[in-house]
Short mmCIF file of C-alpha atoms and ligand atoms in Angstrom, two decimals:
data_model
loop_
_atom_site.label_atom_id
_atom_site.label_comp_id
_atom_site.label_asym_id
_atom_site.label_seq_id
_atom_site.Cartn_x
_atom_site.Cartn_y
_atom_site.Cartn_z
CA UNK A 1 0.00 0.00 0.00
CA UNK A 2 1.16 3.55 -0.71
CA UNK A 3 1.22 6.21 1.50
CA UNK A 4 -1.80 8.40 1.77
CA UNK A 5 -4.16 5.06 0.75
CA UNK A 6 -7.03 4.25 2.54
CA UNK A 7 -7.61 0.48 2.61
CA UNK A 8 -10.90 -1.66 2.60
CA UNK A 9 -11.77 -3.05 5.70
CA UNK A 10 -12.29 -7.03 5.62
CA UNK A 11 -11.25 -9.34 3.78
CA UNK A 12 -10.71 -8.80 0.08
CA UNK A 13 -13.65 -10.30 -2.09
CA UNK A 14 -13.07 -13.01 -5.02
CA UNK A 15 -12.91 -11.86 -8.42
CA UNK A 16 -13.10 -14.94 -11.11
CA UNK A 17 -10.94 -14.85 -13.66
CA UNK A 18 -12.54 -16.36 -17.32
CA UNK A 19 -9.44 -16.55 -19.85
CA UNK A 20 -10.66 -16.15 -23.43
CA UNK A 21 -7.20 -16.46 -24.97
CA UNK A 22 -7.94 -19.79 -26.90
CA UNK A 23 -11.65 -18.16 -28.36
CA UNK A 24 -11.43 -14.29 -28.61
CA UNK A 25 -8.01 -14.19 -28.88
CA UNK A 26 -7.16 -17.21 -31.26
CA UNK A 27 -9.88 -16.17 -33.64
CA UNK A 28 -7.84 -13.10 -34.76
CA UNK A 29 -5.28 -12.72 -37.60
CA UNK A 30 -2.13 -14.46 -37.05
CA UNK A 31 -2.67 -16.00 -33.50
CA UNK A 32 -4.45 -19.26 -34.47
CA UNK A 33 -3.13 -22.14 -33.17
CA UNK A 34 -3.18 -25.63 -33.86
CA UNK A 35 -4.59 -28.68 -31.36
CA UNK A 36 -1.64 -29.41 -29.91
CA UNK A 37 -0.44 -25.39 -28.91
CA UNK A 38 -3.92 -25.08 -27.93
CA UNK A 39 -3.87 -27.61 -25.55
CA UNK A 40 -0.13 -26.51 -24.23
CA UNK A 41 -1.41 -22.98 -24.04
CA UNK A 42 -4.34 -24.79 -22.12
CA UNK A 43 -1.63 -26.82 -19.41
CA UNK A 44 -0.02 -23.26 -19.35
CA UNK A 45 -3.40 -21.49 -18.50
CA UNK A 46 -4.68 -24.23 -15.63
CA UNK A 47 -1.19 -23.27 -13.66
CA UNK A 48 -1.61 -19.69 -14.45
CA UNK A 49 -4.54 -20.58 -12.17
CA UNK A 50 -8.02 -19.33 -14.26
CA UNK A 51 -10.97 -20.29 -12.81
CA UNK A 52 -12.83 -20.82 -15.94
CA UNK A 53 -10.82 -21.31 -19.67
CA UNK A 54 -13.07 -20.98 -23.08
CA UNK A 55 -11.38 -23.47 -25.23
CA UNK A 56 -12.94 -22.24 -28.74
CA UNK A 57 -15.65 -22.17 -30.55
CA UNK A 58 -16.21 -26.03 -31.65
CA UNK A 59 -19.09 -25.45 -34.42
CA UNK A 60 -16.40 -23.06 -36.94
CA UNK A 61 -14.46 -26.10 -37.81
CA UNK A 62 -13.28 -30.42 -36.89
CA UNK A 63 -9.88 -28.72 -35.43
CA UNK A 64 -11.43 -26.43 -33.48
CA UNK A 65 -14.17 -29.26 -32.22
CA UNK A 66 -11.01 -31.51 -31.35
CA UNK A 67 -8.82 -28.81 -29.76
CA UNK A 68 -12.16 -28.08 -27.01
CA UNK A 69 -12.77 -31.94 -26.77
CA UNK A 70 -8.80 -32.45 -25.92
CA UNK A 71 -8.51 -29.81 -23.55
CA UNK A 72 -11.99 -30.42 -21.38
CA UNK A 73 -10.56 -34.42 -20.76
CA UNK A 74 -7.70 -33.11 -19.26
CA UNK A 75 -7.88 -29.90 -17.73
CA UNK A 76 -9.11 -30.60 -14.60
CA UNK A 77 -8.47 -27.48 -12.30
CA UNK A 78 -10.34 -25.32 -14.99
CA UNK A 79 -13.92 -25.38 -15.77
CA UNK A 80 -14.22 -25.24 -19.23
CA UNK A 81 -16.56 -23.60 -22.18
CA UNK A 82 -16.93 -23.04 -25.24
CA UNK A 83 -18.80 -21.12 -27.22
CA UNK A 84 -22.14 -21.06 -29.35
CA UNK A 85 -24.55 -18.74 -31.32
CA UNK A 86 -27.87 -19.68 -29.74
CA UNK A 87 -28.66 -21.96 -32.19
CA UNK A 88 -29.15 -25.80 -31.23
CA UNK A 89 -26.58 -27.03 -33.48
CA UNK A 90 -23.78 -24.29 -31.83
CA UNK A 91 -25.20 -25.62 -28.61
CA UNK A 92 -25.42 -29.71 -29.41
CA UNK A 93 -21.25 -29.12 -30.78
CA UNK A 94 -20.46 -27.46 -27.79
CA UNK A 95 -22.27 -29.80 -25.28
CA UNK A 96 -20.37 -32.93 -27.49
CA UNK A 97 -16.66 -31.28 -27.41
CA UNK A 98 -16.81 -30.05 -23.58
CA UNK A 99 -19.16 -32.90 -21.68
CA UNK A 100 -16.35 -34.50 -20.23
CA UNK A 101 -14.75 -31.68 -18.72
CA UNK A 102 -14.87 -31.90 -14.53
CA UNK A 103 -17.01 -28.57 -14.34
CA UNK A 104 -18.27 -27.77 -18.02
CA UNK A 105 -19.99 -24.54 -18.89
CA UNK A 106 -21.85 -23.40 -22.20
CA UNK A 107 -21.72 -20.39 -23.30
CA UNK A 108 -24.42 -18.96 -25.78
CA UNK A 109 -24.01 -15.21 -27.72
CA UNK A 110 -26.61 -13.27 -28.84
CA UNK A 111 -27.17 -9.90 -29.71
CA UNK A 112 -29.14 -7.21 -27.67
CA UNK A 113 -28.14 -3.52 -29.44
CA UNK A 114 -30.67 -2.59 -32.35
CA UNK A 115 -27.55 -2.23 -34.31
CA UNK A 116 -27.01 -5.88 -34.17
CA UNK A 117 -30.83 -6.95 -33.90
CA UNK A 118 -31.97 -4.93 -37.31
CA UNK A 119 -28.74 -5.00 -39.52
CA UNK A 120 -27.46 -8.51 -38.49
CA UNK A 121 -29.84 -10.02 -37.32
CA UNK A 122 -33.14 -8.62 -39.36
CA UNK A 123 -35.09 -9.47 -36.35
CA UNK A 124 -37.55 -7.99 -33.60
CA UNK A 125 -36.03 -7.49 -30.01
CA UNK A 126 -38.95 -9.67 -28.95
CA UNK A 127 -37.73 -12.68 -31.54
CA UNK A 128 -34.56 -12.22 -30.23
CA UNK A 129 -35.53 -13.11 -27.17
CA UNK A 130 -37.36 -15.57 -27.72
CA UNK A 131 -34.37 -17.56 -29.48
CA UNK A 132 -32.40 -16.57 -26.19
CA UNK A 133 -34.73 -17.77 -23.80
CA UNK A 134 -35.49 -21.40 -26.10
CA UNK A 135 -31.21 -21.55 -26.51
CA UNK A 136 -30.71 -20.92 -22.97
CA UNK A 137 -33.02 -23.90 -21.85
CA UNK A 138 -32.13 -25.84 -23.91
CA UNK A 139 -28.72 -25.74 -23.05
CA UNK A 140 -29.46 -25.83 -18.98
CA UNK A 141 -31.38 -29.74 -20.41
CA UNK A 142 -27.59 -30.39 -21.14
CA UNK A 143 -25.80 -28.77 -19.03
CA UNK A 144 -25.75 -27.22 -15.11
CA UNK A 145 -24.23 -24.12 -15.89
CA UNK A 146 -24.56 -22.10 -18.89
CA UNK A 147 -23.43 -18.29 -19.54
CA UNK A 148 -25.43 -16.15 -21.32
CA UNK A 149 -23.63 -12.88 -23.60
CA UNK A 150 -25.90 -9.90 -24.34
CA UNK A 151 -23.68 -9.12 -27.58
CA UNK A 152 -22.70 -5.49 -28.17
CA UNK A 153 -24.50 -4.61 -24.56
CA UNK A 154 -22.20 -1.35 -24.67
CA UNK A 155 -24.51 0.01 -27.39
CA UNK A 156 -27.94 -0.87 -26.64
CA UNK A 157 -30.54 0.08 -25.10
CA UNK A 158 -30.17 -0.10 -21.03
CA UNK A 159 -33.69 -0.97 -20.71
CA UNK A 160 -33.91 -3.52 -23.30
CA UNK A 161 -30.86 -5.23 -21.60
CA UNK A 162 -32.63 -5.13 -18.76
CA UNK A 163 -35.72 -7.22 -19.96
CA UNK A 164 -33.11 -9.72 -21.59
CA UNK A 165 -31.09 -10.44 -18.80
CA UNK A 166 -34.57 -10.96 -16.76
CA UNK A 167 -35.38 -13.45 -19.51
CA UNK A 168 -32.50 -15.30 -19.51
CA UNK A 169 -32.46 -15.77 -15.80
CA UNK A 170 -35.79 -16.91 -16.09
CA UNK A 171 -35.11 -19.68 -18.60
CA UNK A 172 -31.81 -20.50 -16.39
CA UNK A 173 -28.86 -19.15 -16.62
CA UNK A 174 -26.26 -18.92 -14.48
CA UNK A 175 -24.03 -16.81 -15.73
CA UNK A 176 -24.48 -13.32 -17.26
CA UNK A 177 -21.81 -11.79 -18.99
CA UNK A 178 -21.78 -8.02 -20.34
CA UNK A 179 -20.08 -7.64 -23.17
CA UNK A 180 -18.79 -4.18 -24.24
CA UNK A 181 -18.39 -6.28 -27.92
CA UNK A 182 -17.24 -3.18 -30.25
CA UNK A 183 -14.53 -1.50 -26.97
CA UNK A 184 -17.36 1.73 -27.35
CA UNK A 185 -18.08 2.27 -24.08
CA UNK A 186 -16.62 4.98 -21.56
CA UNK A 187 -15.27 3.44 -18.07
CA UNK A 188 -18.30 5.54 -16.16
CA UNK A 189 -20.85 4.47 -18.64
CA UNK A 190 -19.65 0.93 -18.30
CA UNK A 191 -19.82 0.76 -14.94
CA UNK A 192 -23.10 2.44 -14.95
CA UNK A 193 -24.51 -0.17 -17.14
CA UNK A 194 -23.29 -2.46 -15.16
CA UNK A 195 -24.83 -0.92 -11.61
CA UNK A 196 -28.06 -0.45 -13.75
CA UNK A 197 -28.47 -4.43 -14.75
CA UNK A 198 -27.76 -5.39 -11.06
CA UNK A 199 -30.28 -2.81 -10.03
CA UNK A 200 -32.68 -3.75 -12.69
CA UNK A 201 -33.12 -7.64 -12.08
CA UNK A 202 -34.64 -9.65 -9.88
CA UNK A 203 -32.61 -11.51 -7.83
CA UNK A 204 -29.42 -11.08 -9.15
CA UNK A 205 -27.75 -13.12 -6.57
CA UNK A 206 -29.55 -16.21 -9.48
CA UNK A 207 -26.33 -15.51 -11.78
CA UNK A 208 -22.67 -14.90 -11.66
CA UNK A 209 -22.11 -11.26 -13.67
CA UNK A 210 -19.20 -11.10 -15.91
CA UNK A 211 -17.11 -8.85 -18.04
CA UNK A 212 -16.10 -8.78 -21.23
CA UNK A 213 -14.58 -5.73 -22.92
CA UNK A 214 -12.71 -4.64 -25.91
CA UNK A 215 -10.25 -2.09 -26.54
CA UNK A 216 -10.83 -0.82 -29.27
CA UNK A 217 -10.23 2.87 -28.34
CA UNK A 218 -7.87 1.60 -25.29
CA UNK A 219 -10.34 1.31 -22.33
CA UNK A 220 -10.21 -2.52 -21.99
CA UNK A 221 -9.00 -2.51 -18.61
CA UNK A 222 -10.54 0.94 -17.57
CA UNK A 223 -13.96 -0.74 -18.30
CA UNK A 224 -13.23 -3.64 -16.75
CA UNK A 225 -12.17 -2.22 -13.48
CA UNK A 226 -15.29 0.01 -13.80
CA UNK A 227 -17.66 -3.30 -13.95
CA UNK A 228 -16.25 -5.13 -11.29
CA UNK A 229 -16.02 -1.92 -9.17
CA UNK A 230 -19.94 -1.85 -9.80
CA UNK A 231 -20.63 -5.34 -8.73
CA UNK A 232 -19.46 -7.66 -11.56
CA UNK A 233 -17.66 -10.42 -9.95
CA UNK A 234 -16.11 -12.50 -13.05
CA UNK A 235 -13.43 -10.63 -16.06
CA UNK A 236 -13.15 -12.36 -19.48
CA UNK A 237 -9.82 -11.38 -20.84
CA UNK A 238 -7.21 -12.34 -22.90
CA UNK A 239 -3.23 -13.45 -22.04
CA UNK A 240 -1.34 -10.23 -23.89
CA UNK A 241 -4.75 -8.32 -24.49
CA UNK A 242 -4.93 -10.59 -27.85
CA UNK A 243 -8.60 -10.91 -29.55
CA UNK A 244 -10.80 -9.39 -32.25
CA UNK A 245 -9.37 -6.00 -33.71
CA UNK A 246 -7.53 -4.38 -30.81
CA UNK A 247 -8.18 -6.97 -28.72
CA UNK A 248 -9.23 -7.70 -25.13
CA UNK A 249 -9.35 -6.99 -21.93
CA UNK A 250 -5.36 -7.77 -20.94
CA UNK A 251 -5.31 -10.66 -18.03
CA UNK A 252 -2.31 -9.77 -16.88
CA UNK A 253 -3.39 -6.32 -16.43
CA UNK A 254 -6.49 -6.76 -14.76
CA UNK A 255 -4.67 -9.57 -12.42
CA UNK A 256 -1.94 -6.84 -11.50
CA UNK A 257 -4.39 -4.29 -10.92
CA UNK A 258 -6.49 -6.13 -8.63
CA UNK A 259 -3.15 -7.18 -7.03
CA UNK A 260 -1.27 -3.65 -6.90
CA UNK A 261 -4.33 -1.79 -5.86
CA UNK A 262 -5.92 -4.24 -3.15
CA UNK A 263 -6.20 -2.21 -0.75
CA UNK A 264 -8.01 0.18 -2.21
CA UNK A 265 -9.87 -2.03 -4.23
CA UNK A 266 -10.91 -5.08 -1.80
CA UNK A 267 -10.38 -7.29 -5.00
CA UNK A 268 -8.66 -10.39 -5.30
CA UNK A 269 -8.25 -13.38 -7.93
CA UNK A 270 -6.82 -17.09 -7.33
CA UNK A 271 -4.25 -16.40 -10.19
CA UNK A 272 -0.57 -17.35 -9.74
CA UNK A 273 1.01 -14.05 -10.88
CA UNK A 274 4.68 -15.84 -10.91
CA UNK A 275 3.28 -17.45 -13.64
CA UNK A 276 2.11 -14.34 -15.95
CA UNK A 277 5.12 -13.74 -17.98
CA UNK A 278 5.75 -17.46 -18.62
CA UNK A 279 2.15 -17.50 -19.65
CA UNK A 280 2.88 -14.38 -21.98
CA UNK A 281 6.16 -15.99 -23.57
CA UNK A 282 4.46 -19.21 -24.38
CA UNK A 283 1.76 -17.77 -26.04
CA UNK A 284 4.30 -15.41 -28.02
CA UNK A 285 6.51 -18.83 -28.60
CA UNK A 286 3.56 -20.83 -30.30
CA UNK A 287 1.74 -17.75 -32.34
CA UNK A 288 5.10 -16.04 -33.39
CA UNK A 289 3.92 -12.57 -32.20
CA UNK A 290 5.71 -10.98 -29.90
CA UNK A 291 4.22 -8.25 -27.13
CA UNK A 292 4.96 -4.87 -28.00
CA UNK A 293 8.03 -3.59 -25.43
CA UNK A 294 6.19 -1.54 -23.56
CA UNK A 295 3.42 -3.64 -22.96
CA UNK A 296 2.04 -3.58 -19.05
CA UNK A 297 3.33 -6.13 -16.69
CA UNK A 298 4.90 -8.30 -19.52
CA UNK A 299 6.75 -6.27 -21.76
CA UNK A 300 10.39 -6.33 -22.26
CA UNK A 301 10.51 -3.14 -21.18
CA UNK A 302 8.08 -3.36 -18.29
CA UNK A 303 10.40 -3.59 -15.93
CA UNK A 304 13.66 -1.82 -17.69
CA UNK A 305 15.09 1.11 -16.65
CA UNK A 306 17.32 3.64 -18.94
CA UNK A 307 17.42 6.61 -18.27
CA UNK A 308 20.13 8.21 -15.68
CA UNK A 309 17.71 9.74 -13.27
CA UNK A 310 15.23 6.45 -13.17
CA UNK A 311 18.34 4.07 -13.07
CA UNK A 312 19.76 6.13 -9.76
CA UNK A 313 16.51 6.64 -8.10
CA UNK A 314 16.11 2.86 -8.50
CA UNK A 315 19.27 1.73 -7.51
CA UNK A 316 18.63 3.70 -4.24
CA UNK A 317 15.81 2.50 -3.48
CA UNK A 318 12.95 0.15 -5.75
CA UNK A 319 10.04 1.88 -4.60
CA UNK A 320 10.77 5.14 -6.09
CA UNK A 321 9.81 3.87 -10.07
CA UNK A 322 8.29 0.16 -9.34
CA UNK A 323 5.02 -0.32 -8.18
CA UNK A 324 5.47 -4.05 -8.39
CA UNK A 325 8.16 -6.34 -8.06
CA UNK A 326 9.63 -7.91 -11.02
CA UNK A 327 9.65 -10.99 -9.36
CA UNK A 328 6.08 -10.88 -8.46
CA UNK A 329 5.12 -11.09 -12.13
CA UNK A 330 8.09 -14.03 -12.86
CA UNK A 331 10.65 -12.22 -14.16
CA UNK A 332 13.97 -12.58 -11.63
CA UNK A 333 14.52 -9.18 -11.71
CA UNK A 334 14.23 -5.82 -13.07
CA UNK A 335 17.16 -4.61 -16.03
CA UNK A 336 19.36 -1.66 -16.10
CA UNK A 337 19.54 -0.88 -19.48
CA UNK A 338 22.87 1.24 -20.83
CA UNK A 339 21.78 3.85 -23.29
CA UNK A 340 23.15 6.87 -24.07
CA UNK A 341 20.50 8.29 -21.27
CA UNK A 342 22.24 6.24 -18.67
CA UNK A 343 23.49 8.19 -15.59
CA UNK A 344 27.17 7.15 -14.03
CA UNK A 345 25.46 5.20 -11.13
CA UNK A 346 24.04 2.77 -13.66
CA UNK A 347 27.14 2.41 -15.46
CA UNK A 348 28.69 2.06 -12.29
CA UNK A 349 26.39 -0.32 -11.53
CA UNK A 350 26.48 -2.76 -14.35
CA UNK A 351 30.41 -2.48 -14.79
CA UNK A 352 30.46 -4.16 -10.74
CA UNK A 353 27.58 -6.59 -11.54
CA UNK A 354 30.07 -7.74 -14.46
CA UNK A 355 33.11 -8.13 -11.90
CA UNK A 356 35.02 -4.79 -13.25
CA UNK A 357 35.89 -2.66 -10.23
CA UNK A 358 37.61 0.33 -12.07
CA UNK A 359 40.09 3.14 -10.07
CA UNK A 360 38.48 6.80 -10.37
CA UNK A 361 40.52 7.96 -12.96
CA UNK A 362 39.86 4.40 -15.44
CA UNK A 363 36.71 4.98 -14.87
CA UNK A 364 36.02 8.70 -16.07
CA UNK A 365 37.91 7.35 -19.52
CA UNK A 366 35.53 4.23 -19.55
CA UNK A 367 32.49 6.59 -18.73
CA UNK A 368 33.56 8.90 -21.73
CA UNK A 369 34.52 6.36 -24.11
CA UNK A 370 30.88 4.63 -23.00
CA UNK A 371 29.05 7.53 -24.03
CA UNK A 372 30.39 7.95 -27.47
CA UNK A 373 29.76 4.46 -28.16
CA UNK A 374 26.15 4.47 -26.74
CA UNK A 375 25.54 7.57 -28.57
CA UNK A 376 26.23 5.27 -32.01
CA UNK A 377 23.28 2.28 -30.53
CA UNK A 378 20.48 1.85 -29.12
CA UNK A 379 21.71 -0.28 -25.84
CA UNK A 380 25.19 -1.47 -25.06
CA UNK A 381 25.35 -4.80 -24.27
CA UNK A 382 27.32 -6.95 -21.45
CA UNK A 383 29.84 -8.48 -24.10
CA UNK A 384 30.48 -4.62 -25.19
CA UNK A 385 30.93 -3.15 -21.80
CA UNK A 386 33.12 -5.68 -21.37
CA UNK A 387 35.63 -5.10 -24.35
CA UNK A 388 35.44 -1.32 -23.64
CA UNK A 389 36.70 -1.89 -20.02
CA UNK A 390 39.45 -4.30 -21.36
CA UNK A 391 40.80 -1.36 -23.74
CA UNK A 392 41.52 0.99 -21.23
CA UNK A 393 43.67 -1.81 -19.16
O1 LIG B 401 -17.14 -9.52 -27.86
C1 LIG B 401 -18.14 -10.24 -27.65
O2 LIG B 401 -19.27 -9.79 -27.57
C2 LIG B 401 -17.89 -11.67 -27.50
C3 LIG B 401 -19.00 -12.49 -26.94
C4 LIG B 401 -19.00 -13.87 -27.46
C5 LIG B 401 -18.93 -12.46 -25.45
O3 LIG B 401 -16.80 -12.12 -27.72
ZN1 LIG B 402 -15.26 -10.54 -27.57
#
């Protein structure tokens, strides 16, 4: 805790953590994956410690029906979904791939903004209801739990979501998950809309109410902090914020900032955060896309430190620029980076870490000969520092 927080009194409350990494995320350009990386990624994900793992989307193709059937016989720590347009066939595919798994879910989509309803759709917001409320028992004949997703709930109408989450209640669902589908929405509207559906129902305590957001103008993670800050109790998110267009909700981000801010926040998940960046390399290992460096939490340059008056503030003391530890994430520590921003401390620094201890007057020619070669690259390396401190003797 920072100084000057207040914390929450009690004991912090659960937040459930639903990884969509192997649906949302593995249906966008250049991150499918094959059975076999699916059901690593899927090992990877049960020690990363989700409560809840969608495993794909088993009607688009055999693969994809394989790849959910493989991973519900064997994850058992998990419980698994998949999902299914609220269609009986969606539903029978999913309900074939996922039955064995220890705790299965199903998880139907349907849309609730007019948007959707008149220009997709060509339907009636009654009709559509009526198919949600006929897909949604059917399922709950197959199946003890089944999640139902209001698609592009950021946009519609608050009243008409409303009515359909009453509805699917009603025909049995036990989870409700509010999907912010096209990233629209701002974080106080979201969490409004969020407020307003708890408000609105009838015994919400029926359901489990989840998040799912997009970020699509960057507000992933705002929006899902505003929905669980209004009552939601379950994120769907992505590892490395992958999905449709921009993407989703970032797990590790969401993780960290229920971790970080805990005190203020009274939040807490069951997810082993050692385990985030290895969970973050493996998934940039089997797609071949790597996270941007300045990604949050698992970037390369998350925890990296370069310029002279960050490296010396650090080196005196962590807590002046990390608000995590490195090690809390799985990394073994944070890096000092050389650049041609580095202050002497750093260079100081790395030169003792490599075993040079230099007299005062070697090292103001090794600092100046440092900084003409830095000023030619954009880091020096170990191997370089190393040659430049052998040339002076
Ligand atoms: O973005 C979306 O609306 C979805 C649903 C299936 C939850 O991915
Ligand atoms: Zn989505």
């Amino acid at each position: 805790m920072n100084e000057g927080e207040v914390a929450v009194a009690g004991s912090p409350d659960r937040v459930f953590v639903f990884d969509t990494t192997l649906r949302d995320g593995e249906q966008s350009p250049g991150f499918g994956l094959n059975q076999e990386a699916k059901l690593e990624m899927a090992r990877q994900l049960e020690r990363l410690g989700v409560d809840v793992l969608e495993a794909g989307f088993p009607i688009s193709s055999p693969g994809d029906f394989e790849a959910c059937r493989l991973i519900a016989r064997e994850i058992r720590e998990c419980s698994i979904t998949a999902l299914a347009r609220a269609v009986r066939e969606d539903i029978d595919a999913v309900w074939s791939a996922i039955r064995e798994a220890e705790d299965p879910q199903i998880h139907i989509v349907l849309s609730v903004s007019d948007i959707h309803i008149q220009r997709k759709l060509g339907l009636t917001r009654s009709e559509v209801i009526r198919r949600g409320v006929e897909a949604v028992a059917y399922a709950r004949s197959l199946c003890n739990k089944v999640e139902y997703s209001p698609e592009d709930a950021g946009r519609a109408d608050p009243d008409y979501l409303v009515e359909t989450v009453e509805a699917m209640l009603d025909a049995g669902a036990t989870c409700i998950n509010i999907p912010d589908t096209t990233g629209y929405c701002l974080p106080s509207e979201f969490g409004a809309l969020i407020a307003r559906v708890l408000r609105g129902v009838r015994h919400p305590e029926r359901a489990v109410f989840s998040v799912h957001c997009h970020d699509d103008l960057g507000l992933a993670t705002a929006n899902t902090l505003a929905g669980v800050m209004a009552g939601a109790r379950r994120v769907e998110c992505t590892v490395n914020g992958i999905g449709e267009r921009a993407g989703n909700t970032s797990l590790e981000e969401v993780v960290m900032l229920l971790r970080v801010r805990q005190a203020s926040l009274g939040l807490e998940t069951a997810v082993d955060t050692t385990q985030l960046v290895p969970t973050s390399r493996l998934l940039s290992r089997l797609t071949g896309v790597a996270v941007q460096p300045n990604k949050a939490i698992v970037g390369a340059n998350a925890f990296a430190h370069a310029s002279g008056i960050h490296q010396d503030g650090v080196l005196k003391d962590r807590l002046n620029y990390e608000i995590m530890r490195p090690e809390d994430v799985g990394l073994d520590s944070n890096r000092i980076v050389l650049t041609a921003r580095s202050g002497r401390h750093a260079f100081r620094y790395r030169l003792a870490a490599l075993g040079l201890e230099l007299s005062e007057d070697r090292f103001a020619v090794a600092w100046d000969r440092f900084l003409r070669l830095a000023d030619t690259r954009a880091e020096v390396s170990d191997s370089e520092l190393m040659e430049l401190a052998s040339q002076i003797g």
